[in-house]
PDB file of C-alpha atoms in Angstrom:
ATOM      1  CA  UNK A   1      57.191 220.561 -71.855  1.00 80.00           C
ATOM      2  CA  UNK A   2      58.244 217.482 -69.896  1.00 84.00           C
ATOM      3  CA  UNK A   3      55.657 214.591 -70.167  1.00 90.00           C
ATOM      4  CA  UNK A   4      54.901 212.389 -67.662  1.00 94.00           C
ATOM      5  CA  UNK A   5      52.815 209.814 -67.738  1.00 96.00           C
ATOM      6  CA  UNK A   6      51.354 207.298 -64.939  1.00 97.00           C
ATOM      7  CA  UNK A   7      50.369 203.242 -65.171  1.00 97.00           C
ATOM      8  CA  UNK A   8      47.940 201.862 -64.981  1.00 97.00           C
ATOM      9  CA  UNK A   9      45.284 204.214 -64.437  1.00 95.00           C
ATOM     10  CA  UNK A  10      42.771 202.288 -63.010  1.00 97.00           C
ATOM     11  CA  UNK A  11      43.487 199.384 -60.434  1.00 97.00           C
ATOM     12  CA  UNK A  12      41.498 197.097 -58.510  1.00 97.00           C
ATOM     13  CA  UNK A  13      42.468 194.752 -55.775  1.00 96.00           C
ATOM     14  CA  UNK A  14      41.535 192.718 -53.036  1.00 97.00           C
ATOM     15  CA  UNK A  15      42.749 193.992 -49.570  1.00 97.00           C
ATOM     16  CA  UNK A  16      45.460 192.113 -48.570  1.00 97.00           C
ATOM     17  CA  UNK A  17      47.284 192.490 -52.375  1.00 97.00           C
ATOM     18  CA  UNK A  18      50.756 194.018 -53.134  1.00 97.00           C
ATOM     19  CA  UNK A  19      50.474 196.652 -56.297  1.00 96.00           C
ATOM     20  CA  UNK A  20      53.093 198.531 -57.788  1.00 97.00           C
ATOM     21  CA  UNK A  21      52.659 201.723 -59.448  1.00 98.00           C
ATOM     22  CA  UNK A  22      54.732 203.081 -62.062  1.00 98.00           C
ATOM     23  CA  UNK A  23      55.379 206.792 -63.399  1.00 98.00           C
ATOM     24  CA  UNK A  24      57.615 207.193 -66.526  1.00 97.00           C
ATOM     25  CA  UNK A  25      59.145 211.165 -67.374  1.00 95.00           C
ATOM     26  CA  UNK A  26      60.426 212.454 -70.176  1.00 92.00           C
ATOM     27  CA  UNK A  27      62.972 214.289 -69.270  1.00 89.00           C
ATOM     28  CA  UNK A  28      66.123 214.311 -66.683  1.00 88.00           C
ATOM     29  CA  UNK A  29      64.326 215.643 -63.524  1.00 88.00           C
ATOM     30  CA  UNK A  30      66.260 216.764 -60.213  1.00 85.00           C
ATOM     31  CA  UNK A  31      62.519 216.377 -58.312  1.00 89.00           C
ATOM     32  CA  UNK A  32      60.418 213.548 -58.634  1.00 94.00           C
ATOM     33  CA  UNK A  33      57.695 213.212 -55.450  1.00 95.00           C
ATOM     34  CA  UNK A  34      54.329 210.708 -54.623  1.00 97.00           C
ATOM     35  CA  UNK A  35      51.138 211.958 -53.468  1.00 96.00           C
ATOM     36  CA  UNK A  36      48.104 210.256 -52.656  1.00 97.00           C
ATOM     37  CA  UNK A  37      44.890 211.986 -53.083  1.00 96.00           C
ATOM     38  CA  UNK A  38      42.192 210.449 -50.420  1.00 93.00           C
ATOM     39  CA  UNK A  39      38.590 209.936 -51.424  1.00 90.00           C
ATOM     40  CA  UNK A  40      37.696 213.122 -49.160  1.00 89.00           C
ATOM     41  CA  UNK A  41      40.134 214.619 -51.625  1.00 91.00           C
ATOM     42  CA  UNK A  42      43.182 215.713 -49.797  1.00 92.00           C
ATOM     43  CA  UNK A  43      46.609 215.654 -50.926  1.00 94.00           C
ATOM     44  CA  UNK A  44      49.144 213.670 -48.699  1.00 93.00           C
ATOM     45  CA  UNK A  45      52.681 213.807 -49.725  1.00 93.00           C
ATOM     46  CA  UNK A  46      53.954 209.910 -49.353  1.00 96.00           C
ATOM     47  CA  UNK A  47      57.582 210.979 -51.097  1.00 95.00           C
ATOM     48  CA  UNK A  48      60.247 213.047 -51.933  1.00 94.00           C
ATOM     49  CA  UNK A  49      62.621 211.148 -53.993  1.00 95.00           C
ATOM     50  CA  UNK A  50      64.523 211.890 -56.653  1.00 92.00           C
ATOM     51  CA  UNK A  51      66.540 208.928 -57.314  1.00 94.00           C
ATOM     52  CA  UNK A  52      67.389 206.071 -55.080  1.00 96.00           C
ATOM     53  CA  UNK A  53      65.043 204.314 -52.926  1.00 97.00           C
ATOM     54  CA  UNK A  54      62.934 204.846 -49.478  1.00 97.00           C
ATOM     55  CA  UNK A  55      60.504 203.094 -47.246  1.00 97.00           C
ATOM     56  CA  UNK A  56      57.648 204.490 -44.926  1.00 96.00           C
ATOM     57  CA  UNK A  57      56.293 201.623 -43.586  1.00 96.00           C
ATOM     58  CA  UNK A  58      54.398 199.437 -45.899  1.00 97.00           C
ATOM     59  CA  UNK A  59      54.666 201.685 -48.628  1.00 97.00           C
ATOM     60  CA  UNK A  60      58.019 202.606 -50.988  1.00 98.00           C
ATOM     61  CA  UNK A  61      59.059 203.962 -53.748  1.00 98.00           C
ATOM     62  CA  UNK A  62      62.240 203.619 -56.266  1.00 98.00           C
ATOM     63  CA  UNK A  63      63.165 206.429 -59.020  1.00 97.00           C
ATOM     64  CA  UNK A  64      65.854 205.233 -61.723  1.00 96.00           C
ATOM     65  CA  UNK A  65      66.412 208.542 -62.768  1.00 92.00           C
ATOM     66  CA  UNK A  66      68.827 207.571 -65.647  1.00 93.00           C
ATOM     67  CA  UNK A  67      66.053 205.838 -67.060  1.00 96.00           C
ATOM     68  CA  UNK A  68      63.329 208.448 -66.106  1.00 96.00           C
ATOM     69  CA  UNK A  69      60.985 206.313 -64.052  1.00 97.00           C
ATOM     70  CA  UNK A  70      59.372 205.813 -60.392  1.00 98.00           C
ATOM     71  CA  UNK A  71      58.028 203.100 -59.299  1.00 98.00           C
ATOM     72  CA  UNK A  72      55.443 203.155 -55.932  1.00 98.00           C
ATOM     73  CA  UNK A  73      55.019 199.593 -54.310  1.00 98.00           C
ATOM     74  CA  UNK A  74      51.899 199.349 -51.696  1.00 97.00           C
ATOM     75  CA  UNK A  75      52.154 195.763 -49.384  1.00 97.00           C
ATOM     76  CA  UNK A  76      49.758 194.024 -48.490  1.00 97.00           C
ATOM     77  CA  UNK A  77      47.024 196.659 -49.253  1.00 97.00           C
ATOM     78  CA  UNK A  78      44.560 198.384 -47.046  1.00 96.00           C
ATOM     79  CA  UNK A  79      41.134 200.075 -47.291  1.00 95.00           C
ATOM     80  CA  UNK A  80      42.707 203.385 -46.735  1.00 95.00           C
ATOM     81  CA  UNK A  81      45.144 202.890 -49.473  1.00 96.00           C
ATOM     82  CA  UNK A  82      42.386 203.659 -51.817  1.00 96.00           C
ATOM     83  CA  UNK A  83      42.374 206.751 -53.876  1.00 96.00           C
ATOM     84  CA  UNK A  84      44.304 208.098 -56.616  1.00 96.00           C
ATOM     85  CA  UNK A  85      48.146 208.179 -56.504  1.00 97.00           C
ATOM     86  CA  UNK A  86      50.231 211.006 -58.349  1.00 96.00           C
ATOM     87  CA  UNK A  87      53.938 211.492 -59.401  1.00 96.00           C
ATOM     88  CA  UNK A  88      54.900 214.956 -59.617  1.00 94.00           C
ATOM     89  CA  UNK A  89      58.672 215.908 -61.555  1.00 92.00           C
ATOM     90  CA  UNK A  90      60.367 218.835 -62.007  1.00 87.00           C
ATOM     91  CA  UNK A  91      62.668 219.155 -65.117  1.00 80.00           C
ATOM     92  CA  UNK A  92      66.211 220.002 -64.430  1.00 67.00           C
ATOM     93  CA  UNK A  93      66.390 222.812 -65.661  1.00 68.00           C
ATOM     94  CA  UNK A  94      68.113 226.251 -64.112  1.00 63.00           C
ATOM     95  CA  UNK A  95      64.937 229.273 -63.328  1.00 66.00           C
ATOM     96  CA  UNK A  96      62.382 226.539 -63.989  1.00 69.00           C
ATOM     97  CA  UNK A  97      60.634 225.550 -60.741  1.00 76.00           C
ATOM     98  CA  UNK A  98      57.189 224.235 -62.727  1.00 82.00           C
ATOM     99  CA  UNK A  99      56.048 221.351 -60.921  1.00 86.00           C
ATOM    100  CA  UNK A 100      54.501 218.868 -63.765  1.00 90.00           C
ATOM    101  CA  UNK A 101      51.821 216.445 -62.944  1.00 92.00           C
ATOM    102  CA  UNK A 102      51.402 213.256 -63.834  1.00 94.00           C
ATOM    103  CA  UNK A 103      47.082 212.299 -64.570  1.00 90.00           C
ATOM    104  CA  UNK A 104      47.045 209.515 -62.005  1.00 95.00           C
ATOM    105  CA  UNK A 105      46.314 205.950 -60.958  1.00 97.00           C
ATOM    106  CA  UNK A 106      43.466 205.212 -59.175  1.00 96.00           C
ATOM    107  CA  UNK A 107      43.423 202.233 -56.452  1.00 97.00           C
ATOM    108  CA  UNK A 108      40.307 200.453 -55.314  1.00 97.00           C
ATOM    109  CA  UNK A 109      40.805 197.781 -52.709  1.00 96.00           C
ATOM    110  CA  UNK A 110      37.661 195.548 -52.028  1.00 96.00           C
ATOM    111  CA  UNK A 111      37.745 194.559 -48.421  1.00 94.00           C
TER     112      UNK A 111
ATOM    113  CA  UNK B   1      50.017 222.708 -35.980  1.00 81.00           C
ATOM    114  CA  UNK B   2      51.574 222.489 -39.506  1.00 81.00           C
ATOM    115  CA  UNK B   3      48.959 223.563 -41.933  1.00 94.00           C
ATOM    116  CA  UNK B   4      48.474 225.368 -45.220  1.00 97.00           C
ATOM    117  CA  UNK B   5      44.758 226.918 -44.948  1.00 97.00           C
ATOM    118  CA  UNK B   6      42.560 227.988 -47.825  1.00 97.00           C
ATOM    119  CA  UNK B   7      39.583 230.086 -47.668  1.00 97.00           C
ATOM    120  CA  UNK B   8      36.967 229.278 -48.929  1.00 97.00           C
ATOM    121  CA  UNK B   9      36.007 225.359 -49.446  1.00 96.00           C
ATOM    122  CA  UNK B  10      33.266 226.408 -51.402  1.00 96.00           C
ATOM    123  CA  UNK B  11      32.156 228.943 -53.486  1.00 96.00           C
ATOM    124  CA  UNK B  12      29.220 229.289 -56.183  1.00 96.00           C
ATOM    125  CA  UNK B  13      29.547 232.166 -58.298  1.00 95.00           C
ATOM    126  CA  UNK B  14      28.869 234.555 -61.448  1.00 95.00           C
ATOM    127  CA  UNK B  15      30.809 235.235 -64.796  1.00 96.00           C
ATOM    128  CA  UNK B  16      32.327 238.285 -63.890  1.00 95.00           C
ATOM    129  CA  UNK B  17      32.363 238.802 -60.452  1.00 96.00           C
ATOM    130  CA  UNK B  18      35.863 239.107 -59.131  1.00 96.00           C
ATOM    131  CA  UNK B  19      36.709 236.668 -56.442  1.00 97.00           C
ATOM    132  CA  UNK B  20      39.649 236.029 -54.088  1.00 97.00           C
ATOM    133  CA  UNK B  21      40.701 232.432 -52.743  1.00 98.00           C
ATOM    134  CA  UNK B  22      42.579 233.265 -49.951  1.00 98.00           C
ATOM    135  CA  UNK B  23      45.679 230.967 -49.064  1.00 98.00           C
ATOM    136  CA  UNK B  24      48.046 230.589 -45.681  1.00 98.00           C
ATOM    137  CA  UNK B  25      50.691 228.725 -44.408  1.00 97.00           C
ATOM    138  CA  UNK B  26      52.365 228.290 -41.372  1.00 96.00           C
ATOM    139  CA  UNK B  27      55.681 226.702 -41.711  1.00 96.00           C
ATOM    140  CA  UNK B  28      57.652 229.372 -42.880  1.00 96.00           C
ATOM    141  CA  UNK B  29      57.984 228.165 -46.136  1.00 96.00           C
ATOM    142  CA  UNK B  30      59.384 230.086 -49.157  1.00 95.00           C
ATOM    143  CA  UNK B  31      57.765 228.291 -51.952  1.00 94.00           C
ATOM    144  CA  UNK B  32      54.126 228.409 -52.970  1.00 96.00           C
ATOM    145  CA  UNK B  33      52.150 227.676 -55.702  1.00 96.00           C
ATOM    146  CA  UNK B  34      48.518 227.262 -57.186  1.00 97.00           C
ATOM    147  CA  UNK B  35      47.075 224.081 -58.871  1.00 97.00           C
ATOM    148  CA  UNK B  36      43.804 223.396 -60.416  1.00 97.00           C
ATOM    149  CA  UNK B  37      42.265 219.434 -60.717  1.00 96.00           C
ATOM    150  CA  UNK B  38      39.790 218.751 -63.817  1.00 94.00           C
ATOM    151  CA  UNK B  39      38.375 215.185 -64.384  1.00 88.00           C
ATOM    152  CA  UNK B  40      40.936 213.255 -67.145  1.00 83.00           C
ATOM    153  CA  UNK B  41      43.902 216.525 -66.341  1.00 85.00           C
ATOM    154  CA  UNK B  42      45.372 215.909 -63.406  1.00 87.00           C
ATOM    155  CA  UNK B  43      46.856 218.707 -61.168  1.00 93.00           C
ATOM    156  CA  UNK B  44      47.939 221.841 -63.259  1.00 94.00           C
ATOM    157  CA  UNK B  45      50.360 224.554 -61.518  1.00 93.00           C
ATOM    158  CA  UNK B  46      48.577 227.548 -62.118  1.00 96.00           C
ATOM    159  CA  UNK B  47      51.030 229.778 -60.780  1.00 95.00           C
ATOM    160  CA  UNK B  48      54.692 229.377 -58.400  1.00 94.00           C
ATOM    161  CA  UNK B  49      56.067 231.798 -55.790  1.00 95.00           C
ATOM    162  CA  UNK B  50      59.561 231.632 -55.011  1.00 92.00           C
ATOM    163  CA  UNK B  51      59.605 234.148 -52.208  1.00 92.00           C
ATOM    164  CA  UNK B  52      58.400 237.414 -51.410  1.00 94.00           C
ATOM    165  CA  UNK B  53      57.464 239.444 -54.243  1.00 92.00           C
ATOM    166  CA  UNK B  54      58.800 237.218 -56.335  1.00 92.00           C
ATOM    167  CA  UNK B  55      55.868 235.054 -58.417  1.00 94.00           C
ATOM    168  CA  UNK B  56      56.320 233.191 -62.077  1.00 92.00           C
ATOM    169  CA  UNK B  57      53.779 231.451 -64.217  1.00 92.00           C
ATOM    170  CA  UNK B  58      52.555 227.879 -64.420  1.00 91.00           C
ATOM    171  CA  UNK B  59      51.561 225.985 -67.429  1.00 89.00           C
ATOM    172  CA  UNK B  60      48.049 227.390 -66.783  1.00 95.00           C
ATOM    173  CA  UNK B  61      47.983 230.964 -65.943  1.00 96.00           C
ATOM    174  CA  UNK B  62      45.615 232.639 -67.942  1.00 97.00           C
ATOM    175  CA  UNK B  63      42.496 234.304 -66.388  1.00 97.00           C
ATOM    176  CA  UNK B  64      44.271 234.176 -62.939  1.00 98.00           C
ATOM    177  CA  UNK B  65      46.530 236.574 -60.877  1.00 97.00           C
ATOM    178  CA  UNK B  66      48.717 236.066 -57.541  1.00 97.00           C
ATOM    179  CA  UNK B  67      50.751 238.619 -55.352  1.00 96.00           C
ATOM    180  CA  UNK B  68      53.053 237.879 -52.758  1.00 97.00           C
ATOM    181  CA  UNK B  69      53.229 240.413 -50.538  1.00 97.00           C
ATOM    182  CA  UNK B  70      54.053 238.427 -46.957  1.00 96.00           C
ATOM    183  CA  UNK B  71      55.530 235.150 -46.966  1.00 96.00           C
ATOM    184  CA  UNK B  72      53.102 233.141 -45.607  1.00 97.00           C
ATOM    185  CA  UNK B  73      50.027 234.302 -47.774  1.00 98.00           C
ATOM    186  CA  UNK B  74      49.489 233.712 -51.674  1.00 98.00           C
ATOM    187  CA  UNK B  75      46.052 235.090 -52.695  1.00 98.00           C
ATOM    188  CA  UNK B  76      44.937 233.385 -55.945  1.00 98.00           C
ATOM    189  CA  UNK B  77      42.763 236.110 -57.918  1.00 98.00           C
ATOM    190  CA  UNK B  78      40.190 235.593 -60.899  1.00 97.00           C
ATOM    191  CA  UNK B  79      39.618 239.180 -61.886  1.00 95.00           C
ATOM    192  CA  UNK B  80      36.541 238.415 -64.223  1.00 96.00           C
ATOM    193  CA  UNK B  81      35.806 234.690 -63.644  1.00 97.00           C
ATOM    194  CA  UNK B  82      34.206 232.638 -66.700  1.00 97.00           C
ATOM    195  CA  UNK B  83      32.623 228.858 -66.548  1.00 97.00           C
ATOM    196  CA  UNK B  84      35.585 227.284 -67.597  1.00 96.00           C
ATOM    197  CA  UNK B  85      37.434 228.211 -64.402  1.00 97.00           C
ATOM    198  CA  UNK B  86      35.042 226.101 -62.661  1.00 97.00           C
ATOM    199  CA  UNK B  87      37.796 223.653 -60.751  1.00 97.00           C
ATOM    200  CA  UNK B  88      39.039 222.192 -57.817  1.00 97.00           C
ATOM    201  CA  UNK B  89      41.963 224.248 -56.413  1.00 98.00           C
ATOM    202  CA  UNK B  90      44.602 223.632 -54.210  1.00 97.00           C
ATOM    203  CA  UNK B  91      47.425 225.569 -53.007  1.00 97.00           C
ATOM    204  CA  UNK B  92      50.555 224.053 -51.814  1.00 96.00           C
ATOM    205  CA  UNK B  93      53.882 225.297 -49.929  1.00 96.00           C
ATOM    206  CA  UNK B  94      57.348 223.786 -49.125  1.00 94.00           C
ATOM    207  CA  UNK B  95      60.776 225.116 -48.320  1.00 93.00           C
ATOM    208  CA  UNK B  96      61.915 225.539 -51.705  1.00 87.00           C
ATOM    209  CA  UNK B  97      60.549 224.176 -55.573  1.00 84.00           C
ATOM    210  CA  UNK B  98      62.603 220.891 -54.959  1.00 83.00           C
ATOM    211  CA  UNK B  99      61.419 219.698 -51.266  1.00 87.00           C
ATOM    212  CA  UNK B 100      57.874 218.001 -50.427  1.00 89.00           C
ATOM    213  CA  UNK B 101      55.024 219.643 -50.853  1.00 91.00           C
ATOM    214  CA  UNK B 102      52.056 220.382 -48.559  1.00 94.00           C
ATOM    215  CA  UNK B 103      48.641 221.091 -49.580  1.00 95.00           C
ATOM    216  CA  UNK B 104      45.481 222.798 -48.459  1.00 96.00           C
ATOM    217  CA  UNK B 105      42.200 221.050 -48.328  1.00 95.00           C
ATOM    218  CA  UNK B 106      41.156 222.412 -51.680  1.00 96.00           C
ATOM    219  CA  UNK B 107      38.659 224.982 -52.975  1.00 97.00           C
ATOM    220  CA  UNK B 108      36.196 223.567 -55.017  1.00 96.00           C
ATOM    221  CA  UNK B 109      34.750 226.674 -57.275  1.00 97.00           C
ATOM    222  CA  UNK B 110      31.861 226.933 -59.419  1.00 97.00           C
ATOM    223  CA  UNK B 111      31.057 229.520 -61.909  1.00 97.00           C
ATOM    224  CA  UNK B 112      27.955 229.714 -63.466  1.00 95.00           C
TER     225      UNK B 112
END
């Protein structure tokens, strides 16, 4: 199956810091989206994009899909921006509508 | 207001004793699926619904069942639960495989 794999997975920061997150695939994908898991534990969706780039306020995101990576930026970073921050792909690939995982990169940021 | 709604939050169990987590959406969406979160995994799809009636498996699906009888419910089913189902689930919905997906709050289970 299609591997996908997220860096780094642990990051700390101090608030006020840019990061940028990055999530590599293995395979051509024709869905790539960002979530953000909160520390209560609930699953926002920050991003559909599957190639291109968007902006939603002081977060966005860029997928090369020709060379089968995402990247997330976060500006100047917030309190709330901590948690753990997931790419999800799926392959392309007609009568398979899996939706693949990648493990994750936690954000801290230190007030 | 928008929501996907799973029942219950919580639940401490037995090996064996059948249990139902019950999931609901509003939006009209076609597409739902089942994940489980383990420490160091990630989010696994468990298993996908395209539509009514119409329900495929994950990369996870063993121990579990689903039906899809109305469109807006997708009842996740552990027939004889055992310790290592003991997860956090979620179950998620969008307009088709390929759009954004909305989850549910989660159902953390434990089965002793």
């Amino acid at each position: 199956g299609i591997q996908v794999e997220q860096s780094p997975p642990d990051l700390i920061l101090q608030e006020g810091a840019n990061s940028t997150l990055r999530c590599n695939f293995s395979d051509s994908v024709n869905n790539l989206q960002w979530f953000h898991q909160n520390p209560w534990g609930q699953l926002i969706n920050l991003f559909y994009i599957p190639s291109g780039t968007k902006q939603n306020g002081r977060l966005s995101a860029t997928t090369v899909a020709t060379e089968r990576y995402s990247l997330l930026y976060i500006s100047s970073s917030q309190t709330t921006d901590s948690g753990v921050y997931f790419c999800a792909v799926t392959i392309s690939n007609f009568g398979n509508e899996k939706l693949t995982f990648g493990t994750g990169t936690r954000l801290t940021i230190i007030p | 207001e928008a929501q996907v709604t799973q029942n219950p939050r919580y639940l401490i169990t037995v090996t064996g004793k059948k249990l139902t987590v019950t999931c609901s959406q509003n939006m009209n969406h076609e597409y739902m699926s089942w994940y489980r979160q383990d420490p160091g995994l990630g989010l696994r799809q468990i298993y996908y619904s395209m539509n009514v009636e119409v329900t495929d498996k994950g990369d996870v699906p063993e121990g579990y069942k689903v039906s899809r009888k109305e469109k807006r419910n997708f009842p996740l089913i552990l027939e004889s639960p055992s310790p290592n189902q003991t997860s956090l689930y979620f179950c998620a919905s969008s307009f088709g495989p390929y759009q954004p997906q909305h989850f549910g709050d989660g159902t953390r289970l434990s089965i002793l």
